[in-house]
C-alpha positions as a printed Julia matrix, in Angstrom:
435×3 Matrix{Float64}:
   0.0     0.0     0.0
   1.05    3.73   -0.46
   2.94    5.21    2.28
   0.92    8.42    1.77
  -2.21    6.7     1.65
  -1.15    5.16    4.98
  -0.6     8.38    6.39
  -3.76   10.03    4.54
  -6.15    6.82    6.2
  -4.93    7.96    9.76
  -5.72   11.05    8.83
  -9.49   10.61    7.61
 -10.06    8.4    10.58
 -10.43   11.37   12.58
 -12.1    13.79   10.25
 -14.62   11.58    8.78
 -17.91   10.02   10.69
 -16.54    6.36   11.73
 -19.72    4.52    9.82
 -18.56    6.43    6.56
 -14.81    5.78    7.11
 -15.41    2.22    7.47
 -17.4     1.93    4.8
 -16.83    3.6     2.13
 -13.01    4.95    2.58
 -11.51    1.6     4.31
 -11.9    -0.51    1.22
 -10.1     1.31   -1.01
  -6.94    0.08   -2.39
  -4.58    2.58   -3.14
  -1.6     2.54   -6.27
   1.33    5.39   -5.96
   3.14    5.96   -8.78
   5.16    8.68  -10.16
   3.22   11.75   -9.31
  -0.13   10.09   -9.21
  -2.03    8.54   -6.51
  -4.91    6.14   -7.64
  -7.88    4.82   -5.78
  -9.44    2.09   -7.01
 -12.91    1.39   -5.55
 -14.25   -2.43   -5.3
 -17.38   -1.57   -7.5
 -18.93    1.82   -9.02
 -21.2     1.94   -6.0
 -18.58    3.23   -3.76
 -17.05    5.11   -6.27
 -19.41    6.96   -7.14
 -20.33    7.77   -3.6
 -16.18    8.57   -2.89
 -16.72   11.11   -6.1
 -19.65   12.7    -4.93
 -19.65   12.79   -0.87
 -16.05   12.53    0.36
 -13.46   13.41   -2.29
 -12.85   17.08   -0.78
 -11.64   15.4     2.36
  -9.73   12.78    0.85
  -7.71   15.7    -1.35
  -7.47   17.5     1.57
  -6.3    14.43    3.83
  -3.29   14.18    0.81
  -2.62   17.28    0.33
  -1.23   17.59    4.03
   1.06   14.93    3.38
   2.47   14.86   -0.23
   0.95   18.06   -1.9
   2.86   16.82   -5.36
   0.36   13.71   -5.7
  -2.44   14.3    -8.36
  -5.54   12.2    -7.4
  -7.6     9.66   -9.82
 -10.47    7.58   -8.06
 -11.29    4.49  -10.11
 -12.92    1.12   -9.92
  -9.89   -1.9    -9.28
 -10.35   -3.38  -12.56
 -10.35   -7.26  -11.31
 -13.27   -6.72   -9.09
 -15.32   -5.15  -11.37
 -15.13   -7.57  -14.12
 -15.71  -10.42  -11.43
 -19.29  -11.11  -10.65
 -20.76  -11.01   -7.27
 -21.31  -14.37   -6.57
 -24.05  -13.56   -4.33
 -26.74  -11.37   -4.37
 -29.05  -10.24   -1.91
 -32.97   -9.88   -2.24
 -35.48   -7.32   -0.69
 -38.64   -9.23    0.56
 -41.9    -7.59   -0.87
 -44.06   -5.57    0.99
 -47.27   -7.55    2.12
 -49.85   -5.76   -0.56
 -52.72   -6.4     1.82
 -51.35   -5.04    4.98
 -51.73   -1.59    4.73
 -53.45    1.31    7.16
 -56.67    0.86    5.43
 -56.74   -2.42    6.14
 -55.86   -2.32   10.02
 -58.65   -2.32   11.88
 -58.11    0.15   15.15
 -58.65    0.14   18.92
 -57.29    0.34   22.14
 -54.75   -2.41   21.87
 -53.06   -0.64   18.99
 -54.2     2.92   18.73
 -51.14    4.43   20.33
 -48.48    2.36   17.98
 -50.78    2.89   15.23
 -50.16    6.87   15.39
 -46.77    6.55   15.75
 -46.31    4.91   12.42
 -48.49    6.86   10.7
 -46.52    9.35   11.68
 -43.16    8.49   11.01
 -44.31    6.8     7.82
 -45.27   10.75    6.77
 -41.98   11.99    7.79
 -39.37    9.4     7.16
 -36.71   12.25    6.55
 -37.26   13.86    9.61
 -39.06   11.57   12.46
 -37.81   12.19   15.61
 -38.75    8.67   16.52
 -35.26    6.71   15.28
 -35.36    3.71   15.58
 -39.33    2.7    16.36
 -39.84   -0.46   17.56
 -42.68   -2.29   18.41
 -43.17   -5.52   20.07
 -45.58   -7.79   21.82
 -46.89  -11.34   21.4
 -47.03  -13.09   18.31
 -50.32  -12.49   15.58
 -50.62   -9.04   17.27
 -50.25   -7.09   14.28
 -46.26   -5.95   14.59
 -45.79   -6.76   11.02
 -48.69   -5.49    9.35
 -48.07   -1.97   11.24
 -44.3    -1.89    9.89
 -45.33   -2.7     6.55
 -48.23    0.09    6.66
 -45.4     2.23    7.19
 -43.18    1.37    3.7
 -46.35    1.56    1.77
 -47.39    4.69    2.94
 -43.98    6.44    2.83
 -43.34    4.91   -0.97
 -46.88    6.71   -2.0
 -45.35    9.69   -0.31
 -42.7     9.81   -1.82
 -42.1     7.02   -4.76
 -38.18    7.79   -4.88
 -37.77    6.07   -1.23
 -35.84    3.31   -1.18
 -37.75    0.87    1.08
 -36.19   -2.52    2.42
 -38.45   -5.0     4.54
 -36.42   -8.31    5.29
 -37.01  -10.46    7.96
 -34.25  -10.89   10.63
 -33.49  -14.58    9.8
 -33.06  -13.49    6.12
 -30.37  -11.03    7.0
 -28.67  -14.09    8.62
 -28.66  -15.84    5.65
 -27.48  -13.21    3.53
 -24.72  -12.21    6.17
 -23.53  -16.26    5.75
 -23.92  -16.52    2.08
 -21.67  -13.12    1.89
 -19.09  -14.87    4.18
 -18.87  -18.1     1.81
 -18.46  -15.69   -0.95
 -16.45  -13.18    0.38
 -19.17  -10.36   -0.91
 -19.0    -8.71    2.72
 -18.98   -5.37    1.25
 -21.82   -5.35   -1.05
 -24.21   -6.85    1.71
 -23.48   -3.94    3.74
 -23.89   -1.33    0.69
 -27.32   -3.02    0.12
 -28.68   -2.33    3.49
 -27.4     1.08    3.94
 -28.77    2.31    0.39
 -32.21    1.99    2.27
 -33.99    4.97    2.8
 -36.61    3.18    5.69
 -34.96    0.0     6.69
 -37.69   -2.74    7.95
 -36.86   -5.44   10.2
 -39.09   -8.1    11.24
 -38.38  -10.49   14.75
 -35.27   -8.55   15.3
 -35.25  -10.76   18.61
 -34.2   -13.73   16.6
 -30.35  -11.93   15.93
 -29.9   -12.8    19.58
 -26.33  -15.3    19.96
 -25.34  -14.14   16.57
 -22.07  -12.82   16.91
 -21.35  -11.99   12.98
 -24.76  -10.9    12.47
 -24.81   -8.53   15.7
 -21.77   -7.22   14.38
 -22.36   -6.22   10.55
 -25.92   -5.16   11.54
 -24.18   -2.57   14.41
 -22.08   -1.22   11.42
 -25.13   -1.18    9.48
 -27.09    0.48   11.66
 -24.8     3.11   12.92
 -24.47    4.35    9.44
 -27.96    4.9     8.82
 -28.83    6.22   11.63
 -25.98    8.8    11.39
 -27.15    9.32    7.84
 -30.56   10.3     9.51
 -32.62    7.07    7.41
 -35.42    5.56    9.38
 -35.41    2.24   11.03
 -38.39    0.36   12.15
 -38.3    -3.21   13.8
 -40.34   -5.45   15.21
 -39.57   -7.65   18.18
 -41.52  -10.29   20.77
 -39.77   -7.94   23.74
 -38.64   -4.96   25.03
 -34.96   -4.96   23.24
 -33.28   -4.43   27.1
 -34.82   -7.96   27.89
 -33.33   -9.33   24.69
 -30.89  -12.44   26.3
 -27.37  -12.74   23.98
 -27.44   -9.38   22.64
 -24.62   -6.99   22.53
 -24.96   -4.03   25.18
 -24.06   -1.53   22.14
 -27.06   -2.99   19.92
 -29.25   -2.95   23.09
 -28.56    0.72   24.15
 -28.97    1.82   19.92
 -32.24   -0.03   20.19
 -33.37    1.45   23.13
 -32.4     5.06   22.5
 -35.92    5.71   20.24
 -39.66    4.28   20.31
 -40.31    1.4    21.75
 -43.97    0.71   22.04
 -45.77   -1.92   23.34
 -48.34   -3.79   21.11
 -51.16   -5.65   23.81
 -53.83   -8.08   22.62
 -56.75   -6.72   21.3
 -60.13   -5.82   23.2
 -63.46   -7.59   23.09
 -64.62   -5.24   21.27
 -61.56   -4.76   18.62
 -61.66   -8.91   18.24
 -64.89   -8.69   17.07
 -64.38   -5.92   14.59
 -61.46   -7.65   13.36
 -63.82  -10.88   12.6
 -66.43   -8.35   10.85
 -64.2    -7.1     8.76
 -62.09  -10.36    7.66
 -65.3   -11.82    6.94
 -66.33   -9.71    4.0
 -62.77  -10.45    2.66
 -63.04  -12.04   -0.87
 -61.31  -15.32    0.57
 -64.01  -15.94    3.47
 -66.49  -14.12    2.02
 -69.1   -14.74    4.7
 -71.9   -13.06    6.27
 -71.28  -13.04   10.0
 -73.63  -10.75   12.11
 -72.32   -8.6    14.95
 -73.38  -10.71   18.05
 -72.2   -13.95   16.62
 -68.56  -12.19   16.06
 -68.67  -11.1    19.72
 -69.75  -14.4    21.04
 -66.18  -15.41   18.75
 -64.53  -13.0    20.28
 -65.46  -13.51   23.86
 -63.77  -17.04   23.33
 -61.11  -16.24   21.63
 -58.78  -13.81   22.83
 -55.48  -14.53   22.45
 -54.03  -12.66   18.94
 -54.99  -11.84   15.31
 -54.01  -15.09   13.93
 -56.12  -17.2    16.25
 -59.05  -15.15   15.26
 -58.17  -15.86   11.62
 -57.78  -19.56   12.16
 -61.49  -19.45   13.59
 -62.6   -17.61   11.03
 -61.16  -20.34    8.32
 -62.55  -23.23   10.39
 -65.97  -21.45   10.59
 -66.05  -20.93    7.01
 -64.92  -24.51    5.84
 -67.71  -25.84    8.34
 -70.01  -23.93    6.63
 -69.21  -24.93    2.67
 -68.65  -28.31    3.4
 -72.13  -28.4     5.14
 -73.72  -26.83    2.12
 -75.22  -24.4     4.62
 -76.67  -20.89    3.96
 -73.88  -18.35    5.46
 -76.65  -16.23    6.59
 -77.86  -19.12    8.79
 -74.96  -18.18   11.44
 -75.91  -18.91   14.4
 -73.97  -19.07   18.21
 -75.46  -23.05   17.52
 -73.25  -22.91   14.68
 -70.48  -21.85   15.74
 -70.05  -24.27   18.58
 -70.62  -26.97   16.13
 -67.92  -25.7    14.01
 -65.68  -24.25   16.17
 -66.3   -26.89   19.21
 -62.34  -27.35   20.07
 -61.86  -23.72   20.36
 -65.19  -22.56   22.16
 -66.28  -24.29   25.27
 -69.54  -25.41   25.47
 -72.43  -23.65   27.37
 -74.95  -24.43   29.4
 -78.62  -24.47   26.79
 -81.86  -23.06   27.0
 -81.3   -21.14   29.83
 -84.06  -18.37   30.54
 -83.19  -14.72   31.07
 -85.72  -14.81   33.99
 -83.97  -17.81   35.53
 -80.42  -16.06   34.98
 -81.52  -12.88   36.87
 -83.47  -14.75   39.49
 -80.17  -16.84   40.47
 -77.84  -13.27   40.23
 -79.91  -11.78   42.25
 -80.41  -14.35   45.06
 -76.68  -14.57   44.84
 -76.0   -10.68   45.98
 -78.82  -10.38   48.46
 -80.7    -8.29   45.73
 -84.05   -8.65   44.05
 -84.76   -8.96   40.29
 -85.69   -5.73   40.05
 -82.81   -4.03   41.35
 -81.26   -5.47   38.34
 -83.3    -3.43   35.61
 -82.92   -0.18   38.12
 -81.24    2.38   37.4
 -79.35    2.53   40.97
 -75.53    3.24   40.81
 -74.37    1.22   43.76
 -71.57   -0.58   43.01
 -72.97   -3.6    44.76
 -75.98   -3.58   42.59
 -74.0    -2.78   39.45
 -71.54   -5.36   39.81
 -74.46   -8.06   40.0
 -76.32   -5.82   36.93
 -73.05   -6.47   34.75
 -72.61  -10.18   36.06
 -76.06  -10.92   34.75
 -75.65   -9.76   31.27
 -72.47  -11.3    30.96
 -74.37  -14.72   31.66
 -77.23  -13.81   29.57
 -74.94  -12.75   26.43
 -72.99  -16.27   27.58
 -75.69  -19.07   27.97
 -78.68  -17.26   26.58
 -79.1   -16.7    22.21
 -80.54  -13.4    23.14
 -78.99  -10.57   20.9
 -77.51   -7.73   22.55
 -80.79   -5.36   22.19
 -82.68   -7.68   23.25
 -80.83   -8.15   26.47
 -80.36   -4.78   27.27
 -84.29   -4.86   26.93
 -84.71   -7.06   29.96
 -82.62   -4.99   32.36
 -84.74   -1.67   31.68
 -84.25   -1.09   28.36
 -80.37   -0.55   28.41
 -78.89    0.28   25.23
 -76.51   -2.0    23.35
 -72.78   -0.07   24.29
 -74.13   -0.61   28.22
 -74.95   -3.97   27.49
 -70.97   -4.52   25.81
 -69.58   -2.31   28.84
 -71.26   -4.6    31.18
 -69.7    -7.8    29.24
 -66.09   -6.24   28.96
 -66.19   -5.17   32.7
 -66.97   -8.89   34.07
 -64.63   -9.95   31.42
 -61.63   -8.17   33.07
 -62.99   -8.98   36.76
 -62.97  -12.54   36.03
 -58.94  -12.01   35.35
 -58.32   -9.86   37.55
 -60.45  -11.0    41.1
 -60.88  -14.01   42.44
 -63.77  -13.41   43.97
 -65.78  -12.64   41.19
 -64.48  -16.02   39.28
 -65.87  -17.25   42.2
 -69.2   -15.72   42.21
 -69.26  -16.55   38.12
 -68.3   -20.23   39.11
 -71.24  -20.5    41.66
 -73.76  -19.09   39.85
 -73.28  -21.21   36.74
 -73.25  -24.55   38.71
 -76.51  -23.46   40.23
 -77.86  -22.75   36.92
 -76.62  -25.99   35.05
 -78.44  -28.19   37.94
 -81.81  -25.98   37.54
């Protein structure tokens, strides 16, 4: 190597941004002779950059030490000609899962902002990196994605890369075999919004960890978004560097929960009039789904598939959905209730369990004793009765249908959350199975 370029590299160390140095600058090869100092670039990519981004430095960098030297930046002839044995792939963008298609509430309303957000302003979000995480079949994915479609309808000149984490293994190991280090690298930092799905999974990989720091450091110094996705908060993350862990941490991390009662059923509604289902599912049916149900997205899906297969294979009219027919179809996933249990025999047995009388129940008295056994007998009701939801905020004095879903989500969470009401629930539905 040229002495001067030597000198010139020590030099640029300290004057240029480490994440450009050691990109673009380090693999340079450098031929002295005569008067002429030549650079020779391992492919026109970095060239080109050199030419337009860094060569006043560089002259100035050579200048200090050998002010004779003209300067000619080149691509080395033999790499050029040689091609890269390996190439990496960007993973396409889901088309279905875009903001239109995300159906909102609680559970997501926060994250979903954020992206929105950031997916408007990908050139200057103060949000860098974002990460969400939570469970699996939450959503993560669709969210991130929502984000590259939006900012490419933006701005159509982005440069958008989506690639799941075990994909940038496989490219890091395939670049290794082929000694195509470099252009790996290049790849992921032309990105404009980089996308990275289970980023959790780069956890005990010690190459990985380190070209994706490298990575990372230079877009985020070259103020490009990032966006992962991850099943934990990325300071929980076991076998990951401290440096990736504090980068990670440094932006938004939000926390994606399961969805609501209310939000599960929506997401049925909606994923039923999808051309692939295609079937007609009525708004008390999807909550009685829902109330079941309630672990992620994908579960709900799986239920919805099941459903629908029961229902072609039976030849049955998809109007014809009934809570019947969902328990038939869907009889490992929902547990069975108790049938043909009367309204009047559901209040009666409430009531006699909190010291109350059946008309208390249909009052319109707020104490919480009275309201607590109110809401635990239209959760029973909606559970073991095939009343609709009007019809059973008729019998407790013509309550409207969001009281009557209050009612249902507040029992709901008690039955997690106190033991004493599981309790009460417990008793009152043994009582009713022996009536």
């Amino acid at each position: 190597m040229s002495k001067t370029w030597t000198q010139c590299l020590n030099t640029l160390k300290d004057t240029i941004p480490l994440a450009q140095y050691s990109v673009w600058v380090q693999p340079l090869k450098a031929l002295e002779d005569g008067q002429t100092l030549s650079l020779l670039a391992p492919n026109t990519q970095v060239k080109d950059y050199i030419n337009k981004n860094l060569k006043p430095q560089i002259k100035s960098a050579v200048a200090q030490h050998n002010k004779q030297l003209k300067i000619f930046i080149g691509v080395s002839p033999k790499v050029e000609q040689k091609p890269s044995a390996y190439k990496p792939q960007a993973t396409p963008l889901f088309e279905d899962y875009t903001f239109d298609n995300l159906v909102l509430g609680n559970a997501n309303q926060m994250a979903y902002g954020a992206t929105k957000q950031i997916a408007e302003n990908i050139k200057g979000s103060p949000y860098n990196p974002f990460i969400i995480y939570g469970g699996s079949g939450l959503g993560k994915t669709h969210l991130m994605q929502a984000a590259g479609h939006l900012a490419k309808i933006k701005n159509p000149e982005l440069k958008v890369l989506y690639v799941p984490l075990m994909d940038f293994v496989r490219n890091i190991t395939s670049s290794l075999r082929h000694n195509t280090i470099e252009d790996i690298k290049l790849f992921y930092q032309s990105a404009d919004l980089l996308l990275v799905d289970d980023i959790h999974l780069i956890a005990g990989k010690e190459k990985s960890q380190e070209e994706f720091f490298h990575i990372f450091n230079f877009l985020f110094n070259g103020k490009k978004q990032i966006i992962f996705t991850c099943d934990q908060p990325p300071k929980n993350i076991k076998s990951l560097e401290e440096r990736l862990k504090t980068r990670f941490s440094q932006g938004l991390n939000l926390h994606l929960t399961p969805p609501e009662l209310e939000m599960r059923a929506a997401i049925l509604l909606k994923k039923a009039q999808d051309q692939k289902i295609n079937i007609n599912l009525n708004e008390d049916v999807a909550l009685f789904i829902a109330g079941h149900i309630t672990s992620n997205v994908r579960d709900l899906e799986g239920a919805l598939l099941k459903l629908k297969a029961f229902v072609d294979f039976s030849k049955m009219d998809s109007t014809m959905i009934s809570k019947e027919v969902v328990e038939a179809a869907l009889g490992d996933l929902i547990k069975p209730a108790i049938k043909n249990i009367d309204v009047n025999d559901i209040q009666k047995e409430v009531a006699k369990h909190y010291a109350l009388t059946v008309s208390d129940l249909s009052s319109k008295s707020r104490k919480q004793h009275t309201v607590l056994a109110r809401q635990m007998a239209i959760y029973i009701c909606h559970e073991l009765s095939a009343l609709s939801l009007n019809k059973i905020g008729k019998q407790f004095g013509n309550r409207d249908h969001s009281t009557v879903i209050h009612a249902i989500n507040k029992i709901k969470d008690k039955l997690l959350e106190s033991k004493e009401t599981k309790d009460d629930y417990d008793l009152i539905k043994l009582k009713l199975a022996n009536l």
